[in-house]
Amino acid sequence: LFKDVPMVAFFETSFFCGLPDEEKYYAIPFEYCGQGKIRKWGFHGIFHEAGAGIFSSGDKTISVVFGKQTTVCGVHKRVPLSISLGYTPLEGIMSRTACGDLDPGIVFYLMNTIGLSIYEIDEMLKNKSGFLGLTGYDIEMKDMFKLRGRDDKVNMALDVYRSHITKHIGEALSVLGGLDNIVFSGENVDIFVPIIHGIIKDMAFLGIHPAGLPWDKDREISRISSDQSRVKAYINRMSVSRIIFYETGLLMSGGKN
């Protein structure tokens, strides 16, 4: 009925089509990579592309997106050079119920020594691990943070979570060969302010220092690093629907290829 009305599709993986081969493929027999399309597909491409788009195209930027799945992406010249999530959501950073990075040998140990079936292991790694597995609490992240400092299991889980994020930031940093900006985003990014503040403090050796708390929550994009910081840090509160609206407008006006 409306064949002349343009339609635009946005995919969370499209941004990662340009990943370099050394980041894209796993060190398994290559015939399996081709047949099963086993490669890093990435995720949160809409957020990561928008986060990098805040800055000059030549800047080296690390984008961290929080949500049900947390991802870290290194971007240079608006091109992704690293991404924490790979072929499946199990790779990368632990989530509410998923394990994140795991030694593959653990799967064989669980099968051969514990006697779990492949289906039981699949269910455990996807739906019984992460924060649920470490704490026993099947609750939202905003409620998990309320238990911080009052429950040792929650403290440990949050430390493991932050360690996962920091590790992938370090990977992105090494791939980029330097850093100009780091941006934190996600639908409910302000919930993660305690984690973000800690990450920035851990990165002080790069010349980045957090601005005093509380941070401004009234702006869509707000700077959270001090004026003395060599590397700048920001929070981007744009929702994915807002980003899509903005990007579609650019596309329709001829401002985006």
Short mmCIF file of C-alpha atoms in Angstrom, two decimals:
data_model
loop_
_atom_site.label_atom_id
_atom_site.label_comp_id
_atom_site.label_asym_id
_atom_site.label_seq_id
_atom_site.Cartn_x
_atom_site.Cartn_y
_atom_site.Cartn_z
CA LEU A 1 0.00 0.00 0.00
CA PHE A 2 2.87 2.39 0.78
CA LYS A 3 5.57 1.15 -1.57
CA ASP A 4 7.03 4.63 -1.99
CA VAL A 5 7.56 5.11 1.75
CA PRO A 6 11.22 4.31 2.59
CA MET A 7 11.87 1.61 5.18
CA VAL A 8 15.02 1.51 7.29
CA ALA A 9 16.16 -1.56 9.23
CA PHE A 10 18.63 -1.36 12.13
CA PHE A 11 20.53 -4.44 13.30
CA GLU A 12 22.60 -4.71 16.48
CA THR A 13 25.30 -6.66 14.61
CA SER A 14 25.67 -4.57 11.44
CA PHE A 15 28.26 -2.21 12.93
CA PHE A 16 30.65 -5.16 13.31
CA CYS A 17 30.74 -6.23 9.66
CA GLY A 18 34.01 -4.31 9.40
CA LEU A 19 35.80 -6.04 12.27
CA PRO A 20 39.38 -6.92 11.29
CA ASP A 21 39.93 -10.61 10.58
CA GLU A 22 42.23 -11.07 13.57
CA GLU A 23 39.37 -9.97 15.84
CA LYS A 24 36.62 -11.64 13.86
CA TYR A 25 37.75 -15.28 13.78
CA TYR A 26 38.49 -17.94 16.39
CA ALA A 27 41.53 -20.24 16.30
CA ILE A 28 39.61 -23.37 15.31
CA PRO A 29 39.82 -25.29 12.01
CA PHE A 30 38.81 -22.71 9.43
CA GLU A 31 36.39 -25.00 7.57
CA TYR A 32 34.08 -24.82 10.61
CA CYS A 33 34.20 -21.03 10.57
CA GLY A 34 33.01 -21.05 6.97
CA GLN A 35 30.32 -23.73 7.24
CA GLY A 36 28.78 -22.61 10.51
CA LYS A 37 29.57 -18.92 10.13
CA ILE A 38 31.43 -19.18 13.43
CA ARG A 39 32.87 -15.71 13.98
CA LYS A 40 32.40 -12.75 16.25
CA TRP A 41 29.08 -11.13 15.45
CA GLY A 42 29.11 -8.61 18.30
CA PHE A 43 26.13 -6.85 19.84
CA HIS A 44 24.88 -3.37 20.83
CA GLY A 45 26.13 -2.02 17.51
CA ILE A 46 23.51 0.74 17.55
CA PHE A 47 24.74 2.03 20.92
CA HIS A 48 28.44 1.61 20.11
CA GLU A 49 28.20 3.42 16.78
CA ALA A 50 26.23 6.27 18.38
CA GLY A 51 28.70 6.48 21.28
CA ALA A 52 31.68 6.78 18.95
CA GLY A 53 29.76 9.27 16.82
CA ILE A 54 29.77 11.80 19.66
CA PHE A 55 33.46 12.48 19.06
CA SER A 56 35.72 13.42 16.18
CA SER A 57 35.98 10.66 13.58
CA GLY A 58 39.72 10.35 14.22
CA ASP A 59 39.35 9.80 17.97
CA LYS A 60 40.15 6.52 19.67
CA THR A 61 37.07 5.67 21.71
CA ILE A 62 36.05 2.85 24.03
CA SER A 63 32.30 2.34 24.29
CA VAL A 64 30.80 0.43 27.22
CA VAL A 65 27.10 -0.49 27.02
CA PHE A 66 25.24 -1.71 30.10
CA GLY A 67 22.05 -3.74 30.05
CA LYS A 68 20.91 -7.34 30.29
CA GLN A 69 24.17 -7.96 28.44
CA THR A 70 27.19 -5.68 28.94
CA THR A 71 29.54 -5.14 26.00
CA VAL A 72 32.80 -3.25 25.42
CA CYS A 73 33.88 -2.02 22.00
CA GLY A 74 37.03 -0.25 20.79
CA VAL A 75 36.41 2.18 17.91
CA HIS A 76 38.80 4.22 15.76
CA LYS A 77 37.74 6.37 12.82
CA ARG A 78 34.16 5.17 13.44
CA VAL A 79 35.27 1.58 12.71
CA PRO A 80 35.06 -1.15 15.41
CA LEU A 81 38.39 -2.81 16.16
CA SER A 82 37.33 -4.98 19.11
CA ILE A 83 34.13 -6.26 20.72
CA SER A 84 33.72 -8.29 23.90
CA LEU A 85 30.72 -10.39 22.80
CA GLY A 86 31.42 -12.91 20.07
CA TYR A 87 29.56 -15.81 18.48
CA THR A 88 27.04 -16.18 21.32
CA PRO A 89 26.02 -14.05 24.32
CA LEU A 90 28.01 -16.42 26.57
CA GLU A 91 31.29 -14.84 25.54
CA GLY A 92 32.49 -11.64 27.13
CA ILE A 93 31.14 -10.12 30.33
CA MET A 94 28.99 -12.02 32.81
CA SER A 95 25.33 -11.06 32.91
CA ARG A 96 22.42 -11.61 35.26
CA THR A 97 22.23 -15.34 34.47
CA ALA A 98 25.05 -16.08 31.98
CA CYS A 99 28.67 -16.92 32.80
CA GLY A 100 30.64 -14.72 30.43
CA ASP A 101 34.20 -15.71 29.48
CA LEU A 102 34.89 -19.31 30.49
CA ASP A 103 37.69 -21.82 30.04
CA PRO A 104 36.21 -24.37 27.57
CA GLY A 105 37.88 -27.12 29.59
CA ILE A 106 35.35 -26.52 32.36
CA VAL A 107 32.61 -27.87 30.10
CA PHE A 108 34.47 -31.18 29.68
CA TYR A 109 35.18 -31.35 33.42
CA LEU A 110 31.48 -30.92 34.18
CA MET A 111 30.65 -33.68 31.70
CA ASN A 112 33.37 -36.20 32.62
CA THR A 113 33.78 -35.66 36.36
CA ILE A 114 30.48 -34.21 37.60
CA GLY A 115 28.42 -36.19 35.11
CA LEU A 116 26.31 -33.34 33.75
CA SER A 117 24.79 -33.73 30.31
CA ILE A 118 25.49 -31.24 27.54
CA TYR A 119 21.91 -29.99 27.92
CA GLU A 120 22.33 -29.45 31.68
CA ILE A 121 25.57 -27.54 31.08
CA ASP A 122 23.95 -25.44 28.38
CA GLU A 123 21.11 -24.52 30.75
CA MET A 124 23.53 -23.80 33.60
CA LEU A 125 25.84 -21.53 31.63
CA LYS A 126 22.98 -19.56 30.05
CA ASN A 127 20.38 -19.37 32.80
CA LYS A 128 21.92 -20.35 36.15
CA SER A 129 25.29 -18.57 36.17
CA GLY A 130 26.40 -14.94 36.28
CA PHE A 131 25.00 -12.92 39.18
CA LEU A 132 22.40 -15.61 39.88
CA GLY A 133 25.05 -18.32 40.11
CA LEU A 134 27.45 -16.33 42.31
CA THR A 135 24.85 -14.84 44.69
CA GLY A 136 21.79 -17.08 44.51
CA TYR A 137 19.66 -13.96 43.95
CA ASP A 138 17.47 -13.80 40.85
CA ILE A 139 16.91 -10.02 41.01
CA GLU A 140 17.32 -6.95 38.82
CA MET A 141 20.63 -5.08 38.85
CA LYS A 142 19.11 -2.06 40.62
CA ASP A 143 18.17 -4.38 43.48
CA MET A 144 21.57 -6.08 43.40
CA PHE A 145 23.28 -2.73 44.00
CA LYS A 146 21.08 -2.18 47.07
CA LEU A 147 22.77 -5.22 48.65
CA ARG A 148 26.25 -3.92 47.92
CA GLY A 149 28.26 -3.67 51.12
CA ARG A 150 25.73 -5.79 53.02
CA ASP A 151 26.22 -9.19 51.41
CA ASP A 152 29.64 -10.73 50.77
CA LYS A 153 28.36 -12.81 47.84
CA VAL A 154 27.01 -9.69 46.14
CA ASN A 155 30.28 -7.84 46.79
CA MET A 156 32.24 -10.65 45.17
CA ALA A 157 29.87 -10.88 42.19
CA LEU A 158 30.13 -7.14 41.55
CA ASP A 159 33.92 -7.36 41.80
CA VAL A 160 33.97 -10.20 39.23
CA TYR A 161 31.64 -8.18 36.97
CA ARG A 162 33.83 -5.09 37.20
CA SER A 163 36.93 -7.22 36.56
CA HIS A 164 35.35 -8.61 33.38
CA ILE A 165 34.59 -5.10 32.13
CA THR A 166 38.07 -3.81 33.02
CA LYS A 167 39.71 -6.75 31.23
CA HIS A 168 37.83 -6.02 28.00
CA ILE A 169 38.55 -2.30 28.31
CA GLY A 170 42.23 -3.26 28.53
CA GLU A 171 41.88 -5.41 25.41
CA ALA A 172 40.23 -2.54 23.53
CA LEU A 173 42.93 -0.15 24.74
CA SER A 174 45.73 -2.36 23.46
CA VAL A 175 44.03 -2.79 20.07
CA LEU A 176 43.44 0.95 19.74
CA GLY A 177 46.99 1.79 20.80
CA GLY A 178 45.81 4.71 22.90
CA LEU A 179 42.65 6.39 24.08
CA ASP A 180 40.95 9.75 23.68
CA ASN A 181 37.48 9.05 25.11
CA ILE A 182 35.45 6.47 26.97
CA VAL A 183 31.66 6.59 26.87
CA PHE A 184 29.18 4.63 28.98
CA SER A 185 25.65 4.06 27.72
CA GLY A 186 22.60 1.80 27.98
CA GLU A 187 18.87 2.05 28.61
CA ASN A 188 19.35 2.35 32.41
CA VAL A 189 22.97 3.46 32.54
CA ASP A 190 22.61 5.53 35.73
CA ILE A 191 22.00 2.35 37.73
CA PHE A 192 25.63 1.43 37.06
CA VAL A 193 27.21 4.67 38.32
CA PRO A 194 29.02 2.87 41.21
CA ILE A 195 30.66 0.51 38.71
CA ILE A 196 31.47 3.33 36.27
CA HIS A 197 33.03 5.46 39.01
CA GLY A 198 35.22 2.53 40.09
CA ILE A 199 36.30 1.78 36.51
CA ILE A 200 37.37 5.39 35.94
CA LYS A 201 39.37 5.38 39.18
CA ASP A 202 41.09 2.15 38.05
CA MET A 203 42.09 3.92 34.82
CA ALA A 204 43.79 6.85 36.58
CA PHE A 205 47.17 5.70 35.19
CA LEU A 206 45.89 6.78 31.74
CA GLY A 207 45.31 10.32 32.92
CA ILE A 208 41.59 10.02 33.49
CA HIS A 209 39.95 11.16 36.72
CA PRO A 210 36.25 11.15 37.68
CA ALA A 211 34.41 14.38 38.34
CA GLY A 212 32.97 14.75 41.81
CA LEU A 213 29.71 12.94 42.59
CA PRO A 214 26.80 13.32 42.12
CA TRP A 215 27.04 13.50 38.35
CA ASP A 216 24.62 15.55 36.26
CA LYS A 217 21.60 13.42 35.29
CA ASP A 218 19.65 16.09 33.44
CA ARG A 219 21.63 15.99 30.20
CA GLU A 220 21.37 13.35 27.52
CA ILE A 221 25.15 13.34 27.19
CA SER A 222 27.17 14.49 30.20
CA ARG A 223 30.90 14.59 30.89
CA ILE A 224 31.89 12.68 34.03
CA SER A 225 35.66 13.21 33.97
CA SER A 226 37.36 16.16 35.60
CA ASP A 227 38.67 19.14 33.67
CA GLN A 228 42.22 17.94 34.36
CA SER A 229 41.66 14.56 32.66
CA ARG A 230 43.65 13.88 29.54
CA VAL A 231 41.18 11.14 28.55
CA LYS A 232 37.57 12.30 28.60
CA ALA A 233 34.72 10.21 29.99
CA TYR A 234 31.01 10.60 29.23
CA ILE A 235 27.64 9.08 29.98
CA ASN A 236 25.28 8.83 27.03
CA ARG A 237 21.66 8.43 28.16
CA MET A 238 20.11 8.25 24.68
CA SER A 239 17.68 5.34 24.31
CA VAL A 240 18.02 2.98 21.36
CA SER A 241 14.73 4.31 19.92
CA ARG A 242 16.07 7.87 20.16
CA ILE A 243 19.26 6.86 18.39
CA ILE A 244 17.30 5.12 15.61
CA PHE A 245 15.06 8.18 15.20
CA TYR A 246 18.08 10.47 14.92
CA GLU A 247 20.00 8.17 12.55
CA THR A 248 16.95 7.67 10.31
CA GLY A 249 16.57 11.44 10.04
CA LEU A 250 20.21 11.73 8.97
CA LEU A 251 19.76 8.97 6.41
CA MET A 252 16.61 10.49 4.91
CA SER A 253 18.22 13.93 4.69
CA GLY A 254 21.25 12.55 2.89
CA GLY A 255 23.54 13.26 5.84
CA LYS A 256 24.49 9.59 6.33
CA ASN A 257 25.58 6.94 3.84
#
